[in-house]
Structures are given as structure tokens and as C-alpha cells.
Amino acid sequence: MSRVETTMMWAEKYRPMALDELVDQEEVRERLRMMLEHPDEMPHLLFAGPPGTGKTTVALIIARTLLGDYWRDYTLELNASDERGIDIVRERIKAFTRYVDMRSGIPFKIVILDEADEMTGDAQTALRRIMEESSRIARFILTANFSSNIIEPIQSRCAVFRFVRLGEKDVAGFMKRICDEEGCEYEEEALYLIYELSSGDMRRAINQLQATAVLGKVTVENVRNVFGVGKRSLVKDMVHAALKEEFNKARGTLLELIRVYGLSEKDIMKFIFEDVMAYKNLDHVEAARLLAEYDYRLSRGSNPEIQLAALLAELGALSRK
Ligand SMILES: Nc1ncnc2c1ncn2[C@@H]1O[C@H](COP(=O)(O)OP(=O)(O)O)[C@@H](O)[C@H]1O
Ligand SMILES: [Mg+2]
């Protein structure tokens, strides 16, 4: 069985680069097309809708369309739920908007603030002030799962675009295209099963497709296998490798679990705990202390890939004692 190349995520590889490549979202596309004809008049934007429906993708398309080849230099991408508080958000936006070193043809800088509805009300009030202070230089594109979680003063300063959950046929069609491109055989029914399991979230659907393709043909049976026992037994393999001090192997499996299988750090932590406690020849008191420490760090919003990799390394050291 061949292992999937975890560094090349299909969800990234097949992220649409133009509005035309986007599935569904006709209304959003139509309104944006008109707006992009008059970039100087573009207001701040708020993209609301379920996960994996194209919000971040469209924000990036707008940046590329309006800012051209140098779009990266004039675009700041922040994730509201990743950053540790509004102070950091403010500092980074301030630093970004401080210099007006615009090349000709660049109408403004763009700040993409993902998952803005994860911010507290106070933080949003501060954000509103930041938007006002920097509106001469920057346009904001906020994304949110629910626009109702965004305070009214921000909503009223934005043009709101509603992204809809993607339809079954369209998601299946997109997956077919990927399969053809990747030379991967599939059963039609398996694609519909993946759609069901991912409930209209294209990112999850593509990740599940890629995880299934690792087994060879994308069949109903393989989809079931991957999403039944697959993930759970991979965690076991990972813990086993870590305790044998095969760090690189353990870390490779970790990245696969996070990036391809989409397992949350919370679930990974829970499964690691079960597996470690089932291990004989291990100091369970020390192990529990260690896991509690990392559980706490993750709850404080530390980077899960870094923290969990460090945990695997420490488990290896612990097994030697
Ligand atoms: N409407 C869509 N059409 C085609 N692919 C999509 C669409 N929405 C999402 N995707 C796929 O899912 C991935 C995640 O999309 P993204 O725009 O980040 O979702 P979100 O709405 O959560 O911001 C993209 O890389 C792309 O491959
Ligand atoms: Mg997003």
C-alpha cells in the first residue's frame, strides 16, 4: 500500500484560482464580478457561510485580481482564532498599513481576516476601530461561519456576501475532475458517500477523497474503511512509533492524521491518552502528567502540529526511562 504524499494536499492543489472555476455560489460570483469592475469603490467585505464553501478561496482570488503579480506583498492574511488576542491582530495590521509604498496600479492593501466570528465582542469593537483607522490604505475581507456573530457596527460597514452549502452533484463533479486529473479510479456511489460524510464542505470532501485514494480505487468499501477504523488505528501506529523513539515516522503519521484525515487535535489527544494508558512498561503517572501539560498548551491555542510533535518526542524519551 502506498502512502499518500502528505505535502501535496489536493485541497490546496485544486483550490480555484478564478471565479469561473468555483462550484456553486452564483450569486456571490455575479455581485463580485460587478464589484471588481470598479475596484476604487470596493467597500470592506464580509463573507458568511458554512466551512469549505469557498470564502477564503474567493478572498484570495480578489487579492490576486486587484493586486496583480505582487498581490502577496500587499495582502495580509490573519486567522482570528489562531492569533493570540486582538492586540496581536492590531499590531500586525498597524505594521502592515504603516507604509504607503504602493506600486502604481495598486488601489489599496487587503487584509483577509479569517474566522472573524471567533473573536469576542470586545475584540470586534477594537477591530472596528482598526478598520476605521486604516480604511484609507486597506480594505478588509472578513470571513465568518455566521454573520449574526459579527457585531452590527462591523456588518454595517461591510458588503455582506452569503456563501451557500455546496450541492451534491457539484461536489461529486468536482471530485470526478480531481480523480481524472490524478488518474484515480472511482465508483460514482463512493463519491456520493463522501459527500454525505462531509456534509457539503468541499475541503473535507477533497481530504476524504485523498485519504481514500491512498488505498487505491475509490470504492464505497474503501471509503467506509478509511472512515471507520482507519484513523483510530493510525493513531495507534503513531503512538507505537513514538514509544519506539522512531520520531520521524511518528511525526509523518501525525501530519497525515491532521492534514489528510482532518482529525482534530482534541481527538488526537484523546486517542493518544487511551493508547498510552494501555501501554505496559511505561510510567503511567509521568505519562499522564505529560499529556495533561500538552492538553493545556493546546487549549491555550498553541500550534497543534508543533505541540503534538513535541509530545511525541517526549513520549519517546519517557519510554527510555
Ligand atoms: N465553491 C467551491 N468550488 C470549488 N472548490 C471549493 C469551493 N469551496 C471550497 N473549495 C475547495 O475547498 C478548499 C477550502 O476552501 P476555502 O475557500 O478555504 O473554504 P472556507 O469557506 O472554509 O474558507 C479549497 O482549497 C478548494 O479546494
Ligand atoms: Mg476559510
Short mmCIF file of C-alpha atoms and ligand atoms in Angstrom, two decimals:
data_model
loop_
_atom_site.label_atom_id
_atom_site.label_comp_id
_atom_site.label_asym_id
_atom_site.label_seq_id
_atom_site.Cartn_x
_atom_site.Cartn_y
_atom_site.Cartn_z
CA MET A 1 0.00 0.00 0.00
CA SER A 2 1.44 3.33 -0.99
CA ARG A 3 1.33 6.27 1.36
CA VAL A 4 -0.16 9.47 0.10
CA GLU A 5 2.22 12.40 -0.39
CA THR A 6 1.18 14.49 2.61
CA THR A 7 2.97 17.61 1.50
CA MET A 8 0.78 17.98 -1.58
CA MET A 9 -2.74 18.39 -0.35
CA TRP A 10 -5.31 18.04 -3.08
CA ALA A 11 -7.49 20.67 -1.39
CA GLU A 12 -4.67 23.17 -1.98
CA LYS A 13 -3.63 21.84 -5.37
CA TYR A 14 -7.17 22.20 -6.70
CA ARG A 15 -8.08 25.45 -4.99
CA PRO A 16 -9.81 27.52 -7.70
CA MET A 17 -7.69 30.43 -9.00
CA ALA A 18 -10.54 32.24 -10.77
CA LEU A 19 -14.20 32.91 -10.08
CA ASP A 20 -15.17 30.75 -13.08
CA GLU A 21 -13.57 27.67 -11.55
CA LEU A 22 -15.69 27.95 -8.44
CA VAL A 23 -18.53 25.49 -7.90
CA ASP A 24 -21.95 26.99 -6.99
CA GLN A 25 -22.07 30.44 -5.33
CA GLU A 26 -23.60 32.02 -8.48
CA GLU A 27 -25.00 35.00 -6.63
CA VAL A 28 -21.70 35.76 -4.92
CA ARG A 29 -19.83 35.45 -8.21
CA GLU A 30 -22.22 37.72 -10.09
CA ARG A 31 -22.09 40.50 -7.50
CA LEU A 32 -18.32 40.25 -7.20
CA ARG A 33 -17.81 40.45 -10.93
CA MET A 34 -19.63 43.77 -10.99
CA MET A 35 -17.72 44.99 -7.98
CA LEU A 36 -14.36 44.09 -9.47
CA GLU A 37 -15.08 46.36 -12.44
CA HIS A 38 -14.87 49.35 -10.10
CA PRO A 39 -12.13 48.45 -7.63
CA ASP A 40 -11.78 52.02 -6.34
CA GLU A 41 -15.29 51.85 -4.96
CA MET A 42 -14.86 48.50 -3.26
CA PRO A 43 -16.09 48.55 0.36
CA HIS A 44 -14.98 46.19 3.11
CA LEU A 45 -16.41 42.72 2.54
CA LEU A 46 -17.91 40.14 4.88
CA PHE A 47 -18.13 36.56 3.59
CA ALA A 48 -20.53 34.45 5.64
CA GLY A 49 -21.31 30.78 5.25
CA PRO A 50 -20.51 27.18 6.24
CA PRO A 51 -16.91 25.87 6.21
CA GLY A 52 -15.37 24.64 2.99
CA THR A 53 -17.63 26.59 0.63
CA GLY A 54 -15.05 28.94 -0.89
CA LYS A 55 -14.84 32.01 1.37
CA THR A 56 -11.06 32.10 1.77
CA THR A 57 -10.63 30.97 -1.84
CA VAL A 58 -12.66 33.92 -3.12
CA ALA A 59 -10.80 36.36 -0.84
CA LEU A 60 -7.53 35.17 -2.38
CA ILE A 61 -8.96 35.45 -5.91
CA ILE A 62 -9.96 39.06 -5.23
CA ALA A 63 -6.49 39.88 -3.92
CA ARG A 64 -4.88 38.31 -7.00
CA THR A 65 -7.28 40.03 -9.39
CA LEU A 66 -6.94 43.52 -7.92
CA LEU A 67 -3.29 43.49 -6.89
CA GLY A 68 -1.78 41.51 -9.75
CA ASP A 69 1.63 39.85 -9.69
CA TYR A 70 2.67 41.44 -6.41
CA TRP A 71 -0.51 40.57 -4.57
CA ARG A 72 1.35 38.77 -1.79
CA ASP A 73 3.25 41.94 -0.87
CA TYR A 74 0.01 43.85 -0.39
CA THR A 75 -2.09 41.19 1.27
CA LEU A 76 -2.11 40.28 4.94
CA GLU A 77 -3.81 37.02 5.87
CA LEU A 78 -4.71 36.55 9.51
CA ASN A 79 -6.76 33.93 11.26
CA ALA A 80 -8.74 35.50 14.08
CA SER A 81 -8.98 32.24 16.00
CA ASP A 82 -5.25 31.45 15.64
CA GLU A 83 -3.90 34.75 16.82
CA ARG A 84 -3.50 35.30 20.50
CA GLY A 85 -5.88 38.17 21.02
CA ILE A 86 -6.80 41.43 19.44
CA ASP A 87 -3.55 43.14 20.47
CA ILE A 88 -1.56 40.96 18.13
CA VAL A 89 -4.12 41.45 15.38
CA ARG A 90 -3.90 45.22 15.89
CA GLU A 91 -0.08 45.26 15.90
CA ARG A 92 0.16 43.20 12.74
CA ILE A 93 -2.42 45.30 10.90
CA LYS A 94 -0.76 48.51 12.07
CA ALA A 95 2.64 47.35 10.91
CA PHE A 96 1.13 46.26 7.62
CA THR A 97 -0.65 49.56 6.94
CA ARG A 98 2.09 51.83 8.26
CA TYR A 99 3.95 52.33 4.98
CA VAL A 100 2.20 53.50 1.86
CA ASP A 101 4.78 52.15 -0.51
CA MET A 102 2.31 51.35 -3.26
CA ARG A 103 3.49 50.41 -6.70
CA SER A 104 1.42 52.14 -9.34
CA GLY A 105 -1.83 50.36 -10.13
CA ILE A 106 -2.27 49.05 -6.59
CA PRO A 107 -5.52 50.61 -5.33
CA PHE A 108 -5.18 49.55 -1.68
CA LYS A 109 -3.78 46.84 0.54
CA ILE A 110 -6.00 43.94 1.52
CA VAL A 111 -6.38 42.40 4.96
CA ILE A 112 -8.04 38.98 5.00
CA LEU A 113 -9.26 38.15 8.49
CA ASP A 114 -10.49 34.58 8.57
CA GLU A 115 -12.99 33.33 11.13
CA ALA A 116 -13.74 36.80 12.46
CA ASP A 117 -16.80 35.47 14.27
CA GLU A 118 -14.49 33.61 16.65
CA MET A 119 -13.48 36.96 18.13
CA THR A 120 -15.13 38.22 21.32
CA GLY A 121 -17.42 41.24 21.19
CA ASP A 122 -14.73 43.42 22.77
CA ALA A 123 -12.15 42.30 20.26
CA GLN A 124 -14.59 43.05 17.44
CA THR A 125 -15.16 46.54 18.80
CA ALA A 126 -11.41 47.05 18.75
CA LEU A 127 -11.30 45.59 15.25
CA ARG A 128 -13.90 48.07 14.09
CA ARG A 129 -11.66 50.92 15.27
CA ILE A 130 -8.69 49.39 13.49
CA MET A 131 -10.74 49.15 10.29
CA GLU A 132 -11.62 52.83 10.58
CA GLU A 133 -8.04 53.90 11.26
CA SER A 134 -6.66 52.04 8.29
CA SER A 135 -9.51 52.33 5.80
CA ARG A 136 -7.60 54.86 3.69
CA ILE A 137 -4.93 52.28 3.00
CA ALA A 138 -6.56 48.92 3.38
CA ARG A 139 -9.74 47.06 2.55
CA PHE A 140 -10.79 44.26 4.87
CA ILE A 141 -12.26 40.94 3.83
CA LEU A 142 -13.72 39.17 6.86
CA THR A 143 -14.92 35.60 6.79
CA ALA A 144 -17.33 34.07 9.27
CA ASN A 145 -19.49 30.99 9.63
CA PHE A 146 -22.37 33.07 10.96
CA SER A 147 -22.76 36.74 10.13
CA SER A 148 -25.01 37.08 13.20
CA ASN A 149 -21.92 36.59 15.36
CA ILE A 150 -20.39 39.76 13.91
CA ILE A 151 -21.26 42.97 15.75
CA GLU A 152 -23.66 45.28 13.92
CA PRO A 153 -21.22 48.23 13.51
CA ILE A 154 -18.88 45.99 11.53
CA GLN A 155 -21.66 44.40 9.49
CA SER A 156 -22.98 47.81 8.52
CA ARG A 157 -19.54 48.82 7.22
CA CYS A 158 -19.24 45.76 5.01
CA ALA A 159 -20.91 44.46 1.89
CA VAL A 160 -22.16 41.06 3.07
CA PHE A 161 -21.89 38.02 0.79
CA ARG A 162 -23.63 34.80 1.72
CA PHE A 163 -21.98 31.54 0.71
CA VAL A 164 -24.29 28.53 0.47
CA ARG A 165 -23.62 24.89 1.34
CA LEU A 166 -22.45 23.14 -1.82
CA GLY A 167 -24.76 20.79 -3.68
CA GLU A 168 -24.28 17.04 -4.01
CA LYS A 169 -23.91 16.93 -7.82
CA ASP A 170 -21.46 19.82 -7.88
CA VAL A 171 -19.19 18.42 -5.20
CA ALA A 172 -19.26 14.97 -6.81
CA GLY A 173 -18.47 16.59 -10.17
CA PHE A 174 -15.50 18.44 -8.71
CA MET A 175 -14.20 15.20 -7.16
CA LYS A 176 -14.55 13.44 -10.53
CA ARG A 177 -12.40 16.08 -12.15
CA ILE A 178 -9.73 15.58 -9.48
CA CYS A 179 -9.86 11.79 -9.91
CA ASP A 180 -9.44 12.13 -13.68
CA GLU A 181 -6.54 14.51 -13.24
CA GLU A 182 -4.86 12.23 -10.70
CA GLY A 183 -5.54 9.08 -12.72
CA CYS A 184 -7.54 7.65 -9.85
CA GLU A 185 -10.35 5.15 -10.44
CA TYR A 186 -13.62 5.65 -8.59
CA GLU A 187 -17.12 4.32 -8.10
CA GLU A 188 -19.74 7.00 -8.59
CA GLU A 189 -21.53 5.85 -5.45
CA ALA A 190 -18.38 6.28 -3.38
CA LEU A 191 -18.25 9.95 -4.29
CA TYR A 192 -21.82 10.42 -3.08
CA LEU A 193 -20.96 8.65 0.15
CA ILE A 194 -18.03 11.05 0.64
CA TYR A 195 -20.41 13.94 0.04
CA GLU A 196 -22.72 12.62 2.74
CA LEU A 197 -19.86 12.20 5.19
CA SER A 198 -18.59 15.71 4.56
CA SER A 199 -21.98 17.47 4.51
CA GLY A 200 -21.32 20.00 1.76
CA ASP A 201 -17.86 21.00 2.98
CA MET A 202 -15.60 20.83 -0.09
CA ARG A 203 -12.37 20.87 1.91
CA ARG A 204 -13.45 17.84 3.92
CA ALA A 205 -14.74 16.07 0.82
CA ILE A 206 -11.43 16.52 -1.00
CA ASN A 207 -9.41 15.47 2.06
CA GLN A 208 -11.55 12.36 2.42
CA LEU A 209 -11.19 11.61 -1.27
CA GLN A 210 -7.41 11.86 -0.97
CA ALA A 211 -7.33 9.70 2.14
CA THR A 212 -9.39 7.04 0.34
CA ALA A 213 -7.28 7.22 -2.82
CA VAL A 214 -4.32 6.06 -0.71
CA LEU A 215 -5.97 2.61 -0.65
CA GLY A 216 -6.17 2.52 -4.45
CA LYS A 217 -9.56 2.71 -6.10
CA VAL A 218 -12.13 4.99 -4.50
CA THR A 219 -14.82 2.42 -3.70
CA VAL A 220 -17.67 2.52 -1.22
CA GLU A 221 -15.88 -0.16 0.77
CA ASN A 222 -12.63 1.81 0.92
CA VAL A 223 -14.44 4.98 1.94
CA ARG A 224 -16.07 3.05 4.77
CA ASN A 225 -12.73 1.53 5.77
CA VAL A 226 -10.97 4.84 5.87
CA PHE A 227 -13.63 6.48 7.97
CA GLY A 228 -14.41 3.58 10.23
CA VAL A 229 -11.31 2.17 11.82
CA GLY A 230 -8.69 3.88 9.64
CA LYS A 231 -7.94 6.95 11.68
CA ARG A 232 -8.07 5.20 15.01
CA SER A 233 -5.54 2.58 14.03
CA LEU A 234 -3.23 5.23 12.56
CA VAL A 235 -3.10 6.92 15.97
CA LYS A 236 -2.10 3.57 17.47
CA ASP A 237 0.69 3.23 14.88
CA MET A 238 1.84 6.75 15.68
CA VAL A 239 2.00 6.16 19.44
CA HIS A 240 3.78 2.87 18.87
CA ALA A 241 6.41 4.58 16.70
CA ALA A 242 6.84 7.40 19.23
CA LEU A 243 7.42 4.97 22.10
CA LYS A 244 9.98 3.12 19.99
CA GLU A 245 11.68 6.50 19.50
CA GLU A 246 11.02 6.47 15.77
CA PHE A 247 10.29 10.16 15.86
CA ASN A 248 10.25 10.93 12.13
CA LYS A 249 7.88 8.09 11.42
CA ALA A 250 5.57 9.16 14.25
CA ARG A 251 5.61 12.75 13.06
CA GLY A 252 4.84 11.73 9.47
CA THR A 253 1.76 9.87 10.67
CA LEU A 254 0.77 12.85 12.79
CA LEU A 255 0.83 15.18 9.77
CA GLU A 256 -1.19 12.68 7.77
CA LEU A 257 -3.82 12.49 10.52
CA ILE A 258 -4.13 16.27 10.73
CA ARG A 259 -3.80 17.25 7.10
CA VAL A 260 -5.30 14.37 5.18
CA TYR A 261 -7.76 12.82 7.62
CA GLY A 262 -8.70 16.12 9.21
CA LEU A 263 -8.63 14.65 12.71
CA SER A 264 -8.87 17.43 15.32
CA GLU A 265 -6.09 17.88 17.86
CA LYS A 266 -8.65 17.24 20.56
CA ASP A 267 -9.47 13.79 19.18
CA ILE A 268 -5.80 13.03 18.57
CA MET A 269 -5.05 13.91 22.18
CA LYS A 270 -7.91 11.75 23.44
CA PHE A 271 -6.79 8.74 21.39
CA ILE A 272 -3.14 9.19 22.36
CA PHE A 273 -4.20 9.19 26.00
CA GLU A 274 -6.14 5.92 25.57
CA ASP A 275 -3.26 4.26 23.75
CA VAL A 276 -0.54 5.44 26.13
CA MET A 277 -2.51 4.31 29.18
CA ALA A 278 -2.97 0.87 27.60
CA TYR A 279 0.80 0.51 27.21
CA LYS A 280 2.64 -1.73 29.65
CA ASN A 281 6.22 -0.96 30.70
CA LEU A 282 5.59 2.74 30.95
CA ASP A 283 5.45 5.13 33.90
CA HIS A 284 1.76 5.99 33.70
CA VAL A 285 1.98 8.74 36.31
CA GLU A 286 4.66 10.57 34.37
CA ALA A 287 2.82 9.94 31.10
CA ALA A 288 -0.43 11.39 32.49
CA ARG A 289 1.42 14.45 33.74
CA LEU A 290 2.99 14.94 30.33
CA LEU A 291 -0.29 14.57 28.45
CA ALA A 292 -2.03 17.00 30.80
CA GLU A 293 0.68 19.56 30.14
CA TYR A 294 0.25 19.32 26.36
CA ASP A 295 -3.52 19.22 26.63
CA TYR A 296 -3.30 22.53 28.48
CA ARG A 297 -0.98 24.07 25.89
CA LEU A 298 -3.34 23.08 23.07
CA SER A 299 -6.29 24.55 24.96
CA ARG A 300 -4.35 27.84 25.02
CA GLY A 301 -4.28 27.85 21.24
CA SER A 302 -0.71 26.77 20.59
CA ASN A 303 0.14 25.39 17.16
CA PRO A 304 -1.11 21.75 17.24
CA GLU A 305 1.41 20.39 14.72
CA ILE A 306 4.32 21.72 16.77
CA GLN A 307 2.90 20.81 20.17
CA LEU A 308 1.86 17.29 19.21
CA ALA A 309 5.23 16.64 17.54
CA ALA A 310 6.97 17.75 20.74
CA LEU A 311 4.69 15.46 22.73
CA LEU A 312 5.66 12.51 20.53
CA ALA A 313 9.34 13.31 21.12
CA GLU A 314 8.80 13.45 24.89
CA LEU A 315 6.89 10.17 24.88
CA GLY A 316 9.92 8.61 23.22
CA ALA A 317 12.21 9.97 25.94
CA LEU A 318 9.79 8.75 28.61
CA SER A 319 9.77 5.18 27.27
CA ARG A 320 13.56 5.03 27.72
CA LYS A 321 13.45 5.76 31.45
N1 LIG B 1 -17.13 26.64 -4.22
C1 LIG B 1 -16.03 25.87 -4.36
N2 LIG B 1 -15.67 25.41 -5.55
C2 LIG B 1 -14.58 24.62 -5.71
N3 LIG B 1 -13.76 24.27 -4.70
C3 LIG B 1 -14.05 24.72 -3.47
C4 LIG B 1 -15.19 25.55 -3.24
N4 LIG B 1 -15.23 25.84 -1.93
C5 LIG B 1 -14.18 25.25 -1.37
N5 LIG B 1 -13.45 24.56 -2.28
C6 LIG B 1 -12.27 23.72 -2.01
O1 LIG B 1 -12.14 23.59 -0.61
C7 LIG B 1 -10.93 24.16 -0.13
C8 LIG B 1 -11.24 25.05 1.06
O2 LIG B 1 -11.99 26.15 0.63
P1 LIG B 1 -11.96 27.53 1.43
O3 LIG B 1 -12.23 28.62 0.47
O4 LIG B 1 -10.72 27.64 2.23
O5 LIG B 1 -13.21 27.31 2.39
P2 LIG B 1 -13.80 28.28 3.52
O6 LIG B 1 -15.19 28.63 3.05
O7 LIG B 1 -13.83 27.43 4.75
O8 LIG B 1 -12.90 29.46 3.64
C9 LIG B 1 -10.33 24.92 -1.31
O9 LIG B 1 -8.95 24.77 -1.37
C10 LIG B 1 -10.97 24.28 -2.52
O10 LIG B 1 -10.17 23.22 -2.96
MG MG B 2 -11.61 29.89 5.32
#
